[in-house]
Amino acid sequence: MHFEDWLVSIGKSAKTAKSYSGAIFGVMSTWAAKAGLVHQSLQEIKSVEAFDSVRLGIRQLAIFDARNTVGKGMYSAALNTYAEYLADVTQEHIALDINKIFADSTLTETERATLANTRLGQGKFRSRLIEHWNGCAVTGYRDTRFLVASHIKPWSRSNNEERLDPFNGLLLLPNLDKIFDLGYISFEKSGAICISRELEGFETLGVHGQLRARLAKQHHDYLTYHRDVVFKGR
């Protein structure tokens, strides 16, 4: 996914997306090249770690400081957001987590393999949910940086195929993810929310009876399991 498209996908306006993209691949690439930080364009950088080094160099340029002041922080915002974009599309943080797992001498080989496969699977699962939902499954909130990939049938009770099935998941805001995971809300086949009687003060969590999930037929069996096994009742 290109940077400008990614910006729109996380809820930025088309105008902001165009401005950030133009700044990164236009003037800031020119500044970086003239300063010897890159050969041609910032677009050639594919690593978050490499970009962080270049980003620091750009921020130290006098022209950046002057233009960023005039632009009311637009250039620094574009740099920061491009770093988030690289982290998202490269899933570099997952690779770092896996490296840490294999470097942990307290784990057995079997434990390392299990944890690494789990972490890798989480990244794939989240990517599939983002592709399917394009935002929170309930509220429609679009900035995927703040959304959680939540299994409908719990990961611990799913087989390997179910663990990666995008229809066994909802992309949710953190508050909804937590109470869904704990069984205090669920959803009917129609998408209508079910709220447990045990959930006190749910309005303060942003939960109300008009919330609905945008479901496909393939979600139904997983949600039947969730209502029957996980949900704490009405």
PDB file of C-alpha atoms in Angstrom:
ATOM      1  CA  MET A   1       0.000   0.000   0.000  1.00  0.00           C
ATOM      2  CA  HIS A   2       1.386   3.391  -0.984  1.00  0.00           C
ATOM      3  CA  PHE A   3       1.956   6.035   1.692  1.00  0.00           C
ATOM      4  CA  GLU A   4      -0.826   8.331   0.494  1.00  0.00           C
ATOM      5  CA  ASP A   5      -3.349   5.463   0.378  1.00  0.00           C
ATOM      6  CA  TRP A   6      -2.256   4.327   3.842  1.00  0.00           C
ATOM      7  CA  LEU A   7      -2.795   7.823   5.229  1.00  0.00           C
ATOM      8  CA  VAL A   8      -6.362   7.848   3.931  1.00  0.00           C
ATOM      9  CA  SER A   9      -6.907   4.343   5.344  1.00  0.00           C
ATOM     10  CA  ILE A  10      -6.046   5.557   8.875  1.00  0.00           C
ATOM     11  CA  GLY A  11      -8.478   8.446   8.616  1.00  0.00           C
ATOM     12  CA  LYS A  12      -6.415  11.335   7.259  1.00  0.00           C
ATOM     13  CA  SER A  13      -8.144  13.605   4.768  1.00  0.00           C
ATOM     14  CA  ALA A  14      -7.158  13.355   1.111  1.00  0.00           C
ATOM     15  CA  LYS A  15      -5.735  16.875   1.369  1.00  0.00           C
ATOM     16  CA  THR A  16      -3.544  16.004   4.363  1.00  0.00           C
ATOM     17  CA  ALA A  17      -2.444  12.749   2.718  1.00  0.00           C
ATOM     18  CA  LYS A  18      -1.387  14.621  -0.406  1.00  0.00           C
ATOM     19  CA  SER A  19       0.476  17.243   1.641  1.00  0.00           C
ATOM     20  CA  TYR A  20       2.383  14.652   3.696  1.00  0.00           C
ATOM     21  CA  SER A  21       3.216  12.563   0.629  1.00  0.00           C
ATOM     22  CA  GLY A  22       4.374  15.624  -1.282  1.00  0.00           C
ATOM     23  CA  ALA A  23       6.563  16.704   1.611  1.00  0.00           C
ATOM     24  CA  ILE A  24       8.194  13.281   2.016  1.00  0.00           C
ATOM     25  CA  PHE A  25       8.798  12.477  -1.643  1.00  0.00           C
ATOM     26  CA  GLY A  26       9.294  16.082  -2.745  1.00  0.00           C
ATOM     27  CA  VAL A  27      11.116  18.781  -0.830  1.00  0.00           C
ATOM     28  CA  MET A  28      12.321  16.648   2.090  1.00  0.00           C
ATOM     29  CA  SER A  29      13.785  14.073  -0.294  1.00  0.00           C
ATOM     30  CA  THR A  30      15.584  16.945  -2.025  1.00  0.00           C
ATOM     31  CA  TRP A  31      16.894  18.300   1.286  1.00  0.00           C
ATOM     32  CA  ALA A  32      18.041  14.822   2.348  1.00  0.00           C
ATOM     33  CA  ALA A  33      19.813  14.186  -0.960  1.00  0.00           C
ATOM     34  CA  LYS A  34      21.606  17.543  -0.891  1.00  0.00           C
ATOM     35  CA  ALA A  35      22.733  16.837   2.671  1.00  0.00           C
ATOM     36  CA  GLY A  36      24.064  13.419   1.641  1.00  0.00           C
ATOM     37  CA  LEU A  37      21.533  11.547   3.782  1.00  0.00           C
ATOM     38  CA  VAL A  38      20.067   9.597   0.834  1.00  0.00           C
ATOM     39  CA  HIS A  39      21.088   9.049  -2.783  1.00  0.00           C
ATOM     40  CA  GLN A  40      17.843  10.141  -4.457  1.00  0.00           C
ATOM     41  CA  SER A  41      14.575   9.945  -2.511  1.00  0.00           C
ATOM     42  CA  LEU A  42      13.245   8.969   0.894  1.00  0.00           C
ATOM     43  CA  GLN A  43      11.175   6.421  -1.003  1.00  0.00           C
ATOM     44  CA  GLU A  44      14.285   4.244  -1.368  1.00  0.00           C
ATOM     45  CA  ILE A  45      14.311   3.612   2.397  1.00  0.00           C
ATOM     46  CA  LYS A  46      12.475   0.410   3.347  1.00  0.00           C
ATOM     47  CA  SER A  47      13.592  -0.015   6.966  1.00  0.00           C
ATOM     48  CA  VAL A  48      12.233   1.795  10.013  1.00  0.00           C
ATOM     49  CA  GLU A  49      15.683   1.757  11.604  1.00  0.00           C
ATOM     50  CA  ALA A  50      17.317   3.286   8.513  1.00  0.00           C
ATOM     51  CA  PHE A  51      14.584   5.901   8.217  1.00  0.00           C
ATOM     52  CA  ASP A  52      14.953   6.910  11.872  1.00  0.00           C
ATOM     53  CA  SER A  53      18.596   7.785  11.216  1.00  0.00           C
ATOM     54  CA  VAL A  54      17.726   9.851   8.135  1.00  0.00           C
ATOM     55  CA  ARG A  55      14.794  11.481   9.931  1.00  0.00           C
ATOM     56  CA  LEU A  56      17.123  12.678  12.685  1.00  0.00           C
ATOM     57  CA  GLY A  57      19.469  14.137  10.070  1.00  0.00           C
ATOM     58  CA  ILE A  58      16.655  15.973   8.302  1.00  0.00           C
ATOM     59  CA  ARG A  59      15.388  17.487  11.541  1.00  0.00           C
ATOM     60  CA  GLN A  60      18.827  19.005  12.139  1.00  0.00           C
ATOM     61  CA  LEU A  61      18.811  20.883   8.814  1.00  0.00           C
ATOM     62  CA  ALA A  62      18.309  24.648   9.014  1.00  0.00           C
ATOM     63  CA  ILE A  63      15.908  24.613   6.056  1.00  0.00           C
ATOM     64  CA  PHE A  64      13.758  21.987   7.782  1.00  0.00           C
ATOM     65  CA  ASP A  65      13.570  24.053  10.951  1.00  0.00           C
ATOM     66  CA  ALA A  66      12.567  27.175   9.034  1.00  0.00           C
ATOM     67  CA  ARG A  67       9.987  25.507   6.796  1.00  0.00           C
ATOM     68  CA  ASN A  68       8.534  23.452   9.647  1.00  0.00           C
ATOM     69  CA  THR A  69       7.973  26.615  11.674  1.00  0.00           C
ATOM     70  CA  VAL A  70       6.206  28.315   8.776  1.00  0.00           C
ATOM     71  CA  GLY A  71       4.219  25.136   8.092  1.00  0.00           C
ATOM     72  CA  LYS A  72       3.118  24.896  11.748  1.00  0.00           C
ATOM     73  CA  GLY A  73       4.702  21.480  12.278  1.00  0.00           C
ATOM     74  CA  MET A  74       3.486  19.865   9.060  1.00  0.00           C
ATOM     75  CA  TYR A  75       6.937  18.626   8.040  1.00  0.00           C
ATOM     76  CA  SER A  76       7.701  17.005  11.397  1.00  0.00           C
ATOM     77  CA  ALA A  77       4.233  15.415  11.380  1.00  0.00           C
ATOM     78  CA  ALA A  78       4.891  14.020   7.894  1.00  0.00           C
ATOM     79  CA  LEU A  79       8.221  12.529   9.019  1.00  0.00           C
ATOM     80  CA  ASN A  80       6.687  10.931  12.110  1.00  0.00           C
ATOM     81  CA  THR A  81       3.763   9.530  10.169  1.00  0.00           C
ATOM     82  CA  TYR A  82       6.017   8.081   7.474  1.00  0.00           C
ATOM     83  CA  ALA A  83       7.937   6.235  10.204  1.00  0.00           C
ATOM     84  CA  GLU A  84       4.627   4.775  11.432  1.00  0.00           C
ATOM     85  CA  TYR A  85       3.760   3.821   7.848  1.00  0.00           C
ATOM     86  CA  LEU A  86       7.039   1.931   7.395  1.00  0.00           C
ATOM     87  CA  ALA A  87       6.542   0.128  10.705  1.00  0.00           C
ATOM     88  CA  ASP A  88       3.035  -0.890   9.682  1.00  0.00           C
ATOM     89  CA  VAL A  89       3.701  -2.071   6.135  1.00  0.00           C
ATOM     90  CA  THR A  90       7.000  -3.821   6.908  1.00  0.00           C
ATOM     91  CA  GLN A  91       5.769  -5.358  10.189  1.00  0.00           C
ATOM     92  CA  GLU A  92       9.356  -4.793  11.353  1.00  0.00           C
ATOM     93  CA  HIS A  93       8.258  -4.788  14.985  1.00  0.00           C
ATOM     94  CA  ILE A  94       7.156  -8.408  14.587  1.00  0.00           C
ATOM     95  CA  ALA A  95      10.593  -9.393  13.292  1.00  0.00           C
ATOM     96  CA  LEU A  96      12.201  -7.638  16.264  1.00  0.00           C
ATOM     97  CA  ASP A  97       9.919  -9.489  18.680  1.00  0.00           C
ATOM     98  CA  ILE A  98      10.795 -12.813  17.045  1.00  0.00           C
ATOM     99  CA  ASN A  99      14.520 -12.024  17.282  1.00  0.00           C
ATOM    100  CA  LYS A 100      14.076 -11.338  21.002  1.00  0.00           C
ATOM    101  CA  ILE A 101      12.291 -14.672  21.421  1.00  0.00           C
ATOM    102  CA  PHE A 102      15.154 -16.616  19.823  1.00  0.00           C
ATOM    103  CA  ALA A 103      17.716 -14.655  21.850  1.00  0.00           C
ATOM    104  CA  ASP A 104      16.010 -15.554  25.144  1.00  0.00           C
ATOM    105  CA  SER A 105      18.223 -18.218  26.728  1.00  0.00           C
ATOM    106  CA  THR A 106      15.586 -19.014  29.369  1.00  0.00           C
ATOM    107  CA  LEU A 107      13.326 -20.602  26.738  1.00  0.00           C
ATOM    108  CA  THR A 108      13.585 -24.115  25.351  1.00  0.00           C
ATOM    109  CA  GLU A 109      13.783 -24.658  21.591  1.00  0.00           C
ATOM    110  CA  THR A 110      10.169 -25.833  21.572  1.00  0.00           C
ATOM    111  CA  GLU A 111       9.014 -22.760  23.494  1.00  0.00           C
ATOM    112  CA  ARG A 112      10.923 -20.463  21.129  1.00  0.00           C
ATOM    113  CA  ALA A 113       9.360 -22.054  18.061  1.00  0.00           C
ATOM    114  CA  THR A 114       5.874 -21.911  19.571  1.00  0.00           C
ATOM    115  CA  LEU A 115       6.158 -18.253  20.616  1.00  0.00           C
ATOM    116  CA  ALA A 116       7.693 -17.207  17.283  1.00  0.00           C
ATOM    117  CA  ASN A 117       4.950 -18.905  15.275  1.00  0.00           C
ATOM    118  CA  THR A 118       2.323 -17.302  17.492  1.00  0.00           C
ATOM    119  CA  ARG A 119       3.792 -13.810  17.064  1.00  0.00           C
ATOM    120  CA  LEU A 120       4.094 -14.237  13.312  1.00  0.00           C
ATOM    121  CA  GLY A 121       0.517 -15.466  13.148  1.00  0.00           C
ATOM    122  CA  GLN A 122      -0.728 -12.438  15.079  1.00  0.00           C
ATOM    123  CA  GLY A 123       0.784 -10.136  12.464  1.00  0.00           C
ATOM    124  CA  LYS A 124      -0.822 -12.027   9.592  1.00  0.00           C
ATOM    125  CA  PHE A 125      -4.171 -12.139  11.374  1.00  0.00           C
ATOM    126  CA  ARG A 126      -4.169  -8.403  12.067  1.00  0.00           C
ATOM    127  CA  SER A 127      -3.230  -7.609   8.457  1.00  0.00           C
ATOM    128  CA  ARG A 128      -6.113  -9.748   7.204  1.00  0.00           C
ATOM    129  CA  LEU A 129      -8.580  -8.035   9.540  1.00  0.00           C
ATOM    130  CA  ILE A 130      -7.419  -4.586   8.447  1.00  0.00           C
ATOM    131  CA  GLU A 131      -7.850  -5.614   4.816  1.00  0.00           C
ATOM    132  CA  HIS A 132     -11.356  -6.936   5.532  1.00  0.00           C
ATOM    133  CA  TRP A 133     -12.722  -4.246   7.860  1.00  0.00           C
ATOM    134  CA  ASN A 134     -10.861  -1.048   6.922  1.00  0.00           C
ATOM    135  CA  GLY A 135     -11.757   0.255  10.379  1.00  0.00           C
ATOM    136  CA  CYS A 136     -13.490  -0.702  13.624  1.00  0.00           C
ATOM    137  CA  ALA A 137     -16.090  -3.394  12.921  1.00  0.00           C
ATOM    138  CA  VAL A 138     -18.583  -1.620  15.192  1.00  0.00           C
ATOM    139  CA  THR A 139     -17.932   2.120  15.171  1.00  0.00           C
ATOM    140  CA  GLY A 140     -16.247   2.455  11.790  1.00  0.00           C
ATOM    141  CA  TYR A 141     -13.308   4.367  13.325  1.00  0.00           C
ATOM    142  CA  ARG A 142     -10.621   4.173  10.648  1.00  0.00           C
ATOM    143  CA  ASP A 143      -7.226   4.841  12.208  1.00  0.00           C
ATOM    144  CA  THR A 144      -5.948   1.265  12.378  1.00  0.00           C
ATOM    145  CA  ARG A 145      -3.018   2.227  14.618  1.00  0.00           C
ATOM    146  CA  PHE A 146      -5.453   2.320  17.539  1.00  0.00           C
ATOM    147  CA  LEU A 147      -7.460  -0.800  16.664  1.00  0.00           C
ATOM    148  CA  VAL A 148      -7.037  -4.298  18.094  1.00  0.00           C
ATOM    149  CA  ALA A 149      -7.345  -7.577  16.189  1.00  0.00           C
ATOM    150  CA  SER A 150      -9.708  -9.594  18.379  1.00  0.00           C
ATOM    151  CA  HIS A 151     -10.488 -13.288  17.887  1.00  0.00           C
ATOM    152  CA  ILE A 152     -14.187 -14.180  18.093  1.00  0.00           C
ATOM    153  CA  LYS A 153     -13.576 -17.807  19.013  1.00  0.00           C
ATOM    154  CA  PRO A 154     -10.648 -17.431  21.435  1.00  0.00           C
ATOM    155  CA  TRP A 155      -7.188 -18.164  20.057  1.00  0.00           C
ATOM    156  CA  SER A 156      -6.570 -20.775  22.769  1.00  0.00           C
ATOM    157  CA  ARG A 157      -9.657 -22.731  21.679  1.00  0.00           C
ATOM    158  CA  SER A 158      -9.150 -22.403  17.916  1.00  0.00           C
ATOM    159  CA  ASN A 159      -7.281 -24.737  15.589  1.00  0.00           C
ATOM    160  CA  ASN A 160      -4.461 -23.409  13.400  1.00  0.00           C
ATOM    161  CA  GLU A 161      -6.778 -22.643  10.485  1.00  0.00           C
ATOM    162  CA  GLU A 162      -9.293 -20.817  12.695  1.00  0.00           C
ATOM    163  CA  ARG A 163      -6.528 -18.756  14.315  1.00  0.00           C
ATOM    164  CA  LEU A 164      -5.701 -17.109  10.982  1.00  0.00           C
ATOM    165  CA  ASP A 165      -9.222 -17.019   9.515  1.00  0.00           C
ATOM    166  CA  PRO A 166     -10.168 -13.327   9.095  1.00  0.00           C
ATOM    167  CA  PHE A 167     -13.817 -14.246   9.689  1.00  0.00           C
ATOM    168  CA  ASN A 168     -12.842 -15.397  13.184  1.00  0.00           C
ATOM    169  CA  GLY A 169     -11.950 -11.841  14.038  1.00  0.00           C
ATOM    170  CA  LEU A 170     -13.252  -8.359  14.685  1.00  0.00           C
ATOM    171  CA  LEU A 171     -11.159  -5.215  14.389  1.00  0.00           C
ATOM    172  CA  LEU A 172     -12.155  -3.205  17.452  1.00  0.00           C
ATOM    173  CA  LEU A 173     -11.361  -0.127  19.485  1.00  0.00           C
ATOM    174  CA  PRO A 174      -9.437  -1.157  22.643  1.00  0.00           C
ATOM    175  CA  ASN A 175     -12.387  -0.659  25.014  1.00  0.00           C
ATOM    176  CA  LEU A 176     -14.660  -2.839  22.868  1.00  0.00           C
ATOM    177  CA  ASP A 177     -11.921  -5.433  22.357  1.00  0.00           C
ATOM    178  CA  LYS A 178     -11.406  -5.858  26.101  1.00  0.00           C
ATOM    179  CA  ILE A 179     -15.047  -6.295  27.052  1.00  0.00           C
ATOM    180  CA  PHE A 180     -15.690  -8.535  24.014  1.00  0.00           C
ATOM    181  CA  ASP A 181     -12.688 -10.691  24.915  1.00  0.00           C
ATOM    182  CA  LEU A 182     -13.912 -11.001  28.520  1.00  0.00           C
ATOM    183  CA  GLY A 183     -17.424 -11.925  27.365  1.00  0.00           C
ATOM    184  CA  TYR A 184     -19.315  -8.845  28.537  1.00  0.00           C
ATOM    185  CA  ILE A 185     -20.583  -8.083  25.028  1.00  0.00           C
ATOM    186  CA  SER A 186     -21.276 -10.226  21.987  1.00  0.00           C
ATOM    187  CA  PHE A 187     -23.192  -9.873  18.723  1.00  0.00           C
ATOM    188  CA  GLU A 188     -26.239 -11.500  17.146  1.00  0.00           C
ATOM    189  CA  LYS A 189     -26.137 -12.773  13.564  1.00  0.00           C
ATOM    190  CA  SER A 190     -27.886  -9.538  12.607  1.00  0.00           C
ATOM    191  CA  GLY A 191     -24.955  -7.597  14.050  1.00  0.00           C
ATOM    192  CA  ALA A 192     -26.981  -6.280  17.005  1.00  0.00           C
ATOM    193  CA  ILE A 193     -24.968  -5.988  20.199  1.00  0.00           C
ATOM    194  CA  CYS A 194     -25.616  -8.201  23.239  1.00  0.00           C
ATOM    195  CA  ILE A 195     -24.722  -6.576  26.560  1.00  0.00           C
ATOM    196  CA  SER A 196     -24.192  -8.680  29.676  1.00  0.00           C
ATOM    197  CA  ARG A 197     -26.184  -7.797  32.781  1.00  0.00           C
ATOM    198  CA  GLU A 198     -22.894  -8.082  34.645  1.00  0.00           C
ATOM    199  CA  LEU A 199     -21.377  -5.118  32.782  1.00  0.00           C
ATOM    200  CA  GLU A 200     -21.966  -2.164  35.080  1.00  0.00           C
ATOM    201  CA  GLY A 201     -21.758   1.420  33.863  1.00  0.00           C
ATOM    202  CA  PHE A 202     -21.319   0.300  30.283  1.00  0.00           C
ATOM    203  CA  GLU A 203     -22.377   3.696  28.919  1.00  0.00           C
ATOM    204  CA  THR A 204     -19.157   5.202  30.260  1.00  0.00           C
ATOM    205  CA  LEU A 205     -17.276   2.682  28.104  1.00  0.00           C
ATOM    206  CA  GLY A 206     -19.055   3.944  25.008  1.00  0.00           C
ATOM    207  CA  VAL A 207     -21.332   0.906  24.883  1.00  0.00           C
ATOM    208  CA  HIS A 208     -25.043   1.229  24.135  1.00  0.00           C
ATOM    209  CA  GLY A 209     -27.819  -0.864  22.644  1.00  0.00           C
ATOM    210  CA  GLN A 210     -27.691   0.777  19.217  1.00  0.00           C
ATOM    211  CA  LEU A 211     -24.190  -0.464  18.406  1.00  0.00           C
ATOM    212  CA  ARG A 212     -23.990  -2.971  15.572  1.00  0.00           C
ATOM    213  CA  ALA A 213     -21.212  -4.983  13.956  1.00  0.00           C
ATOM    214  CA  ARG A 214     -21.036  -5.130  10.162  1.00  0.00           C
ATOM    215  CA  LEU A 215     -21.041  -8.907   9.781  1.00  0.00           C
ATOM    216  CA  ALA A 216     -20.757 -11.349   6.909  1.00  0.00           C
ATOM    217  CA  LYS A 217     -22.360 -14.793   6.856  1.00  0.00           C
ATOM    218  CA  GLN A 218     -18.947 -16.362   7.494  1.00  0.00           C
ATOM    219  CA  HIS A 219     -18.816 -14.719  10.937  1.00  0.00           C
ATOM    220  CA  HIS A 220     -21.994 -16.435  12.156  1.00  0.00           C
ATOM    221  CA  ASP A 221     -20.611 -19.779  13.372  1.00  0.00           C
ATOM    222  CA  TYR A 222     -17.795 -18.087  15.263  1.00  0.00           C
ATOM    223  CA  LEU A 223     -20.218 -15.667  16.912  1.00  0.00           C
ATOM    224  CA  THR A 224     -22.549 -18.515  17.837  1.00  0.00           C
ATOM    225  CA  TYR A 225     -19.610 -20.049  19.693  1.00  0.00           C
ATOM    226  CA  HIS A 226     -18.828 -16.720  21.351  1.00  0.00           C
ATOM    227  CA  ARG A 227     -22.427 -16.208  22.522  1.00  0.00           C
ATOM    228  CA  ASP A 228     -22.750 -19.794  23.756  1.00  0.00           C
ATOM    229  CA  VAL A 229     -19.355 -20.214  25.425  1.00  0.00           C
ATOM    230  CA  VAL A 230     -17.716 -16.827  26.088  1.00  0.00           C
ATOM    231  CA  PHE A 231     -20.586 -14.378  26.591  1.00  0.00           C
ATOM    232  CA  LYS A 232     -21.637 -13.947  30.219  1.00  0.00           C
ATOM    233  CA  GLY A 233     -25.356 -13.832  29.466  1.00  0.00           C
ATOM    234  CA  ARG A 234     -27.917 -11.088  29.192  1.00  0.00           C
TER     235      ARG A 234
END
